[in-house]
Amino acid sequence: MHLFSSPPSHAWLSSVLTVSSHKTFRIKQFLAKKQKQDRPIPQWIRMKTGNKIRYNSKRRHWRRTKLGL
């Protein structure tokens, strides 16, 4: 018995053929904004607030938390 005996499904084929480099300008703007937001807080803010704000609680890891596009 062959491993690929049945023809591939349409959904699988379309997901393989979509290229991640083909993105609209609005999607590119959205991704750029999210990339700029994803940074640690400046050290002067820690000193200004008396170390009450210690880290950016809205940090996002590329693998753990997805953007929902």
mmCIF file of N, CA and C in Angstrom:
data_model
loop_
_atom_site.group_PDB
_atom_site.id
_atom_site.type_symbol
_atom_site.label_atom_id
_atom_site.label_comp_id
_atom_site.label_asym_id
_atom_site.label_seq_id
_atom_site.Cartn_x
_atom_site.Cartn_y
_atom_site.Cartn_z
ATOM 1 N N MET A 1 0.847 -1.187 0.000
ATOM 2 C CA MET A 1 0.000 0.000 0.000
ATOM 3 C C MET A 1 0.884 1.238 0.000
ATOM 4 N N HIS A 2 0.563 2.168 -0.863
ATOM 5 C CA HIS A 2 1.362 3.374 -0.979
ATOM 6 C C HIS A 2 0.963 4.385 0.084
ATOM 7 N N LEU A 3 1.926 5.204 0.463
ATOM 8 C CA LEU A 3 1.669 6.225 1.481
ATOM 9 C C LEU A 3 0.733 7.303 0.954
ATOM 10 N N PHE A 4 0.899 7.695 -0.308
ATOM 11 C CA PHE A 4 0.072 8.740 -0.906
ATOM 12 C C PHE A 4 -0.866 8.127 -1.947
ATOM 13 N N SER A 5 -1.669 7.161 -1.536
ATOM 14 C CA SER A 5 -2.545 6.488 -2.489
ATOM 15 C C SER A 5 -3.725 7.361 -2.896
ATOM 16 N N SER A 6 -4.251 8.171 -1.973
ATOM 17 C CA SER A 6 -5.381 9.032 -2.322
ATOM 18 C C SER A 6 -4.859 10.403 -2.765
ATOM 19 N N PRO A 7 -5.575 11.074 -3.643
ATOM 20 C CA PRO A 7 -5.132 12.404 -4.071
ATOM 21 C C PRO A 7 -5.237 13.399 -2.918
ATOM 22 N N PRO A 8 -4.380 14.415 -2.878
ATOM 23 C CA PRO A 8 -4.408 15.369 -1.764
ATOM 24 C C PRO A 8 -5.693 16.187 -1.777
ATOM 25 N N SER A 9 -6.143 16.568 -0.593
ATOM 26 C CA SER A 9 -7.377 17.345 -0.499
ATOM 27 C C SER A 9 -7.123 18.775 -0.958
ATOM 28 N N HIS A 10 -8.207 19.450 -1.324
ATOM 29 C CA HIS A 10 -8.106 20.813 -1.852
ATOM 30 C C HIS A 10 -7.616 21.789 -0.775
ATOM 31 N N ALA A 11 -8.068 21.615 0.473
ATOM 32 C CA ALA A 11 -7.666 22.522 1.551
ATOM 33 C C ALA A 11 -6.170 22.401 1.822
ATOM 34 N N TRP A 12 -5.680 21.172 1.832
ATOM 35 C CA TRP A 12 -4.257 20.978 2.074
ATOM 36 C C TRP A 12 -3.434 21.574 0.944
ATOM 37 N N LEU A 13 -3.901 21.391 -0.290
ATOM 38 C CA LEU A 13 -3.169 21.890 -1.445
ATOM 39 C C LEU A 13 -3.146 23.410 -1.466
ATOM 40 N N SER A 14 -4.265 24.047 -1.125
ATOM 41 C CA SER A 14 -4.294 25.512 -1.128
ATOM 42 C C SER A 14 -3.435 26.080 -0.014
ATOM 43 N N SER A 15 -3.344 25.377 1.129
ATOM 44 C CA SER A 15 -2.500 25.881 2.207
ATOM 45 C C SER A 15 -1.024 25.749 1.856
ATOM 46 N N VAL A 16 -0.688 24.753 1.061
ATOM 47 C CA VAL A 16 0.703 24.598 0.639
ATOM 48 C C VAL A 16 1.066 25.649 -0.404
ATOM 49 N N LEU A 17 0.113 25.971 -1.273
ATOM 50 C CA LEU A 17 0.407 26.889 -2.364
ATOM 51 C C LEU A 17 0.368 28.355 -1.958
ATOM 52 N N THR A 18 -0.248 28.700 -0.821
ATOM 53 C CA THR A 18 -0.246 30.096 -0.390
ATOM 54 C C THR A 18 1.148 30.450 0.093
ATOM 55 N N VAL A 19 1.634 31.571 -0.381
ATOM 56 C CA VAL A 19 2.998 31.981 -0.087
ATOM 57 C C VAL A 19 2.945 33.100 0.942
ATOM 58 N N SER A 20 3.707 32.965 2.001
ATOM 59 C CA SER A 20 3.646 33.957 3.071
ATOM 60 C C SER A 20 4.253 35.293 2.662
ATOM 61 N N SER A 21 5.020 35.317 1.586
ATOM 62 C CA SER A 21 5.583 36.592 1.146
ATOM 63 C C SER A 21 4.573 37.432 0.379
ATOM 64 N N HIS A 22 3.446 36.837 -0.040
ATOM 65 C CA HIS A 22 2.393 37.586 -0.724
ATOM 66 C C HIS A 22 1.432 38.129 0.319
ATOM 67 N N LYS A 23 1.602 39.396 0.693
ATOM 68 C CA LYS A 23 0.718 40.000 1.676
ATOM 69 C C LYS A 23 0.284 41.370 1.205
ATOM 70 N N THR A 24 -0.907 41.775 1.612
ATOM 71 C CA THR A 24 -1.413 43.085 1.222
ATOM 72 C C THR A 24 -0.721 44.165 2.043
ATOM 73 N N PHE A 25 -0.881 45.401 1.610
ATOM 74 C CA PHE A 25 -0.244 46.511 2.317
ATOM 75 C C PHE A 25 -0.849 46.702 3.705
ATOM 76 N N ARG A 26 -2.155 46.472 3.841
ATOM 77 C CA ARG A 26 -2.800 46.615 5.152
ATOM 78 C C ARG A 26 -2.294 45.563 6.136
ATOM 79 N N ILE A 27 -2.108 44.343 5.662
ATOM 80 C CA ILE A 27 -1.572 43.287 6.521
ATOM 81 C C ILE A 27 -0.138 43.621 6.911
ATOM 82 N N LYS A 28 0.626 44.156 5.968
ATOM 83 C CA LYS A 28 2.009 44.516 6.251
ATOM 84 C C LYS A 28 2.081 45.636 7.288
ATOM 85 N N GLN A 29 1.174 46.613 7.193
ATOM 86 C CA GLN A 29 1.116 47.687 8.183
ATOM 87 C C GLN A 29 0.754 47.128 9.559
ATOM 88 N N PHE A 30 -0.209 46.220 9.598
ATOM 89 C CA PHE A 30 -0.640 45.617 10.854
ATOM 90 C C PHE A 30 0.514 44.858 11.510
ATOM 91 N N LEU A 31 1.239 44.075 10.715
ATOM 92 C CA LEU A 31 2.362 43.306 11.250
ATOM 93 C C LEU A 31 3.485 44.215 11.723
ATOM 94 N N ALA A 32 3.715 45.319 11.008
ATOM 95 C CA ALA A 32 4.765 46.257 11.406
ATOM 96 C C ALA A 32 4.424 46.921 12.733
ATOM 97 N N LYS A 33 3.153 47.278 12.922
ATOM 98 C CA LYS A 33 2.735 47.893 14.184
ATOM 99 C C LYS A 33 2.902 46.923 15.340
ATOM 100 N N LYS A 34 2.502 45.674 15.139
ATOM 101 C CA LYS A 34 2.641 44.673 16.192
ATOM 102 C C LYS A 34 4.111 44.410 16.512
ATOM 103 N N GLN A 35 4.953 44.478 15.504
ATOM 104 C CA GLN A 35 6.381 44.265 15.728
ATOM 105 C C GLN A 35 6.981 45.409 16.541
ATOM 106 N N LYS A 36 6.507 46.641 16.292
ATOM 107 C CA LYS A 36 6.999 47.794 17.052
ATOM 108 C C LYS A 36 6.484 47.785 18.488
ATOM 109 N N GLN A 37 5.286 47.260 18.700
ATOM 110 C CA GLN A 37 4.722 47.214 20.051
ATOM 111 C C GLN A 37 5.408 46.162 20.916
ATOM 112 N N ASP A 38 5.992 45.175 20.309
ATOM 113 C CA ASP A 38 6.535 44.024 21.031
ATOM 114 C C ASP A 38 7.967 44.304 21.464
ATOM 115 N N ARG A 39 8.101 45.128 22.509
ATOM 116 C CA ARG A 39 9.435 45.449 23.008
ATOM 117 C C ARG A 39 9.362 45.659 24.512
ATOM 118 N N PRO A 40 10.483 45.552 25.213
ATOM 119 C CA PRO A 40 10.462 45.786 26.656
ATOM 120 C C PRO A 40 10.262 47.268 26.976
ATOM 121 N N ILE A 41 9.874 47.550 28.220
ATOM 122 C CA ILE A 41 9.689 48.950 28.592
ATOM 123 C C ILE A 41 11.059 49.601 28.773
ATOM 124 N N PRO A 42 11.168 50.910 28.526
ATOM 125 C CA PRO A 42 12.442 51.597 28.753
ATOM 126 C C PRO A 42 12.795 51.626 30.243
ATOM 127 N N GLN A 43 14.078 51.668 30.533
ATOM 128 C CA GLN A 43 14.520 51.637 31.926
ATOM 129 C C GLN A 43 14.135 52.906 32.677
ATOM 130 N N TRP A 44 14.028 54.041 31.974
ATOM 131 C CA TRP A 44 13.676 55.280 32.664
ATOM 132 C C TRP A 44 12.239 55.234 33.186
ATOM 133 N N ILE A 45 11.379 54.436 32.574
ATOM 134 C CA ILE A 45 10.007 54.284 33.087
ATOM 135 C C ILE A 45 10.027 53.497 34.391
ATOM 136 N N ARG A 46 10.911 52.524 34.494
ATOM 137 C CA ARG A 46 11.041 51.780 35.755
ATOM 138 C C ARG A 46 11.486 52.706 36.875
ATOM 139 N N MET A 47 12.417 53.605 36.567
ATOM 140 C CA MET A 47 12.885 54.536 37.595
ATOM 141 C C MET A 47 11.816 55.579 37.913
ATOM 142 N N LYS A 48 11.094 56.041 36.893
ATOM 143 C CA LYS A 48 10.071 57.073 37.086
ATOM 144 C C LYS A 48 8.917 56.570 37.951
ATOM 145 N N THR A 49 8.522 55.321 37.761
ATOM 146 C CA THR A 49 7.389 54.776 38.508
ATOM 147 C C THR A 49 7.816 54.117 39.812
ATOM 148 N N GLY A 50 9.081 54.226 40.160
ATOM 149 C CA GLY A 50 9.535 53.598 41.398
ATOM 150 C C GLY A 50 9.486 52.085 41.331
ATOM 151 N N ASN A 51 9.746 51.538 40.172
ATOM 152 C CA ASN A 51 9.783 50.093 39.917
ATOM 153 C C ASN A 51 8.420 49.429 40.105
ATOM 154 N N LYS A 52 7.330 50.215 40.012
ATOM 155 C CA LYS A 52 5.991 49.612 40.068
ATOM 156 C C LYS A 52 5.669 48.903 38.754
ATOM 157 N N ILE A 53 6.094 49.477 37.638
ATOM 158 C CA ILE A 53 5.953 48.820 36.338
ATOM 159 C C ILE A 53 7.296 48.182 36.032
ATOM 160 N N ARG A 54 7.357 46.863 36.083
ATOM 161 C CA ARG A 54 8.637 46.169 35.931
ATOM 162 C C ARG A 54 8.841 45.592 34.543
ATOM 163 N N TYR A 55 7.754 45.257 33.868
ATOM 164 C CA TYR A 55 7.889 44.635 32.547
ATOM 165 C C TYR A 55 6.663 44.969 31.719
ATOM 166 N N ASN A 56 6.767 44.752 30.432
ATOM 167 C CA ASN A 56 5.658 44.961 29.516
ATOM 168 C C ASN A 56 4.774 43.717 29.556
ATOM 169 N N SER A 57 3.573 43.876 30.100
ATOM 170 C CA SER A 57 2.683 42.720 30.247
ATOM 171 C C SER A 57 2.068 42.294 28.923
ATOM 172 N N LYS A 58 2.203 43.113 27.896
ATOM 173 C CA LYS A 58 1.620 42.783 26.594
ATOM 174 C C LYS A 58 2.653 42.233 25.616
ATOM 175 N N ARG A 59 3.781 41.750 26.131
ATOM 176 C CA ARG A 59 4.764 41.134 25.238
ATOM 177 C C ARG A 59 4.176 39.878 24.619
ATOM 178 N N ARG A 60 4.623 39.557 23.415
ATOM 179 C CA ARG A 60 4.063 38.437 22.670
ATOM 180 C C ARG A 60 5.203 37.615 22.091
ATOM 181 N N HIS A 61 5.140 36.320 22.288
ATOM 182 C CA HIS A 61 6.121 35.413 21.694
ATOM 183 C C HIS A 61 5.553 34.880 20.392
ATOM 184 N N TRP A 62 6.354 34.815 19.366
ATOM 185 C CA TRP A 62 5.878 34.476 18.022
ATOM 186 C C TRP A 62 5.283 33.083 17.952
ATOM 187 N N ARG A 63 5.724 32.193 18.825
ATOM 188 C CA ARG A 63 5.228 30.824 18.744
ATOM 189 C C ARG A 63 4.081 30.554 19.717
ATOM 190 N N ARG A 64 4.123 31.176 20.888
ATOM 191 C CA ARG A 64 3.102 30.911 21.904
ATOM 192 C C ARG A 64 1.793 31.638 21.639
ATOM 193 N N THR A 65 1.857 32.923 21.296
ATOM 194 C CA THR A 65 0.647 33.725 21.130
ATOM 195 C C THR A 65 0.573 34.224 19.702
ATOM 196 N N LYS A 66 -0.479 33.864 19.017
ATOM 197 C CA LYS A 66 -0.642 34.260 17.622
ATOM 198 C C LYS A 66 -1.495 35.516 17.531
ATOM 199 N N LEU A 67 -1.398 36.207 16.407
ATOM 200 C CA LEU A 67 -2.094 37.472 16.218
ATOM 201 C C LEU A 67 -3.537 37.292 15.780
ATOM 202 N N GLY A 68 -3.900 36.147 15.311
ATOM 203 C CA GLY A 68 -5.273 35.904 14.901
ATOM 204 C C GLY A 68 -5.584 36.429 13.513
ATOM 205 N N LEU A 69 -4.609 36.393 12.627
ATOM 206 C CA LEU A 69 -4.834 36.835 11.249
ATOM 207 C C LEU A 69 -5.514 35.747 10.455
#
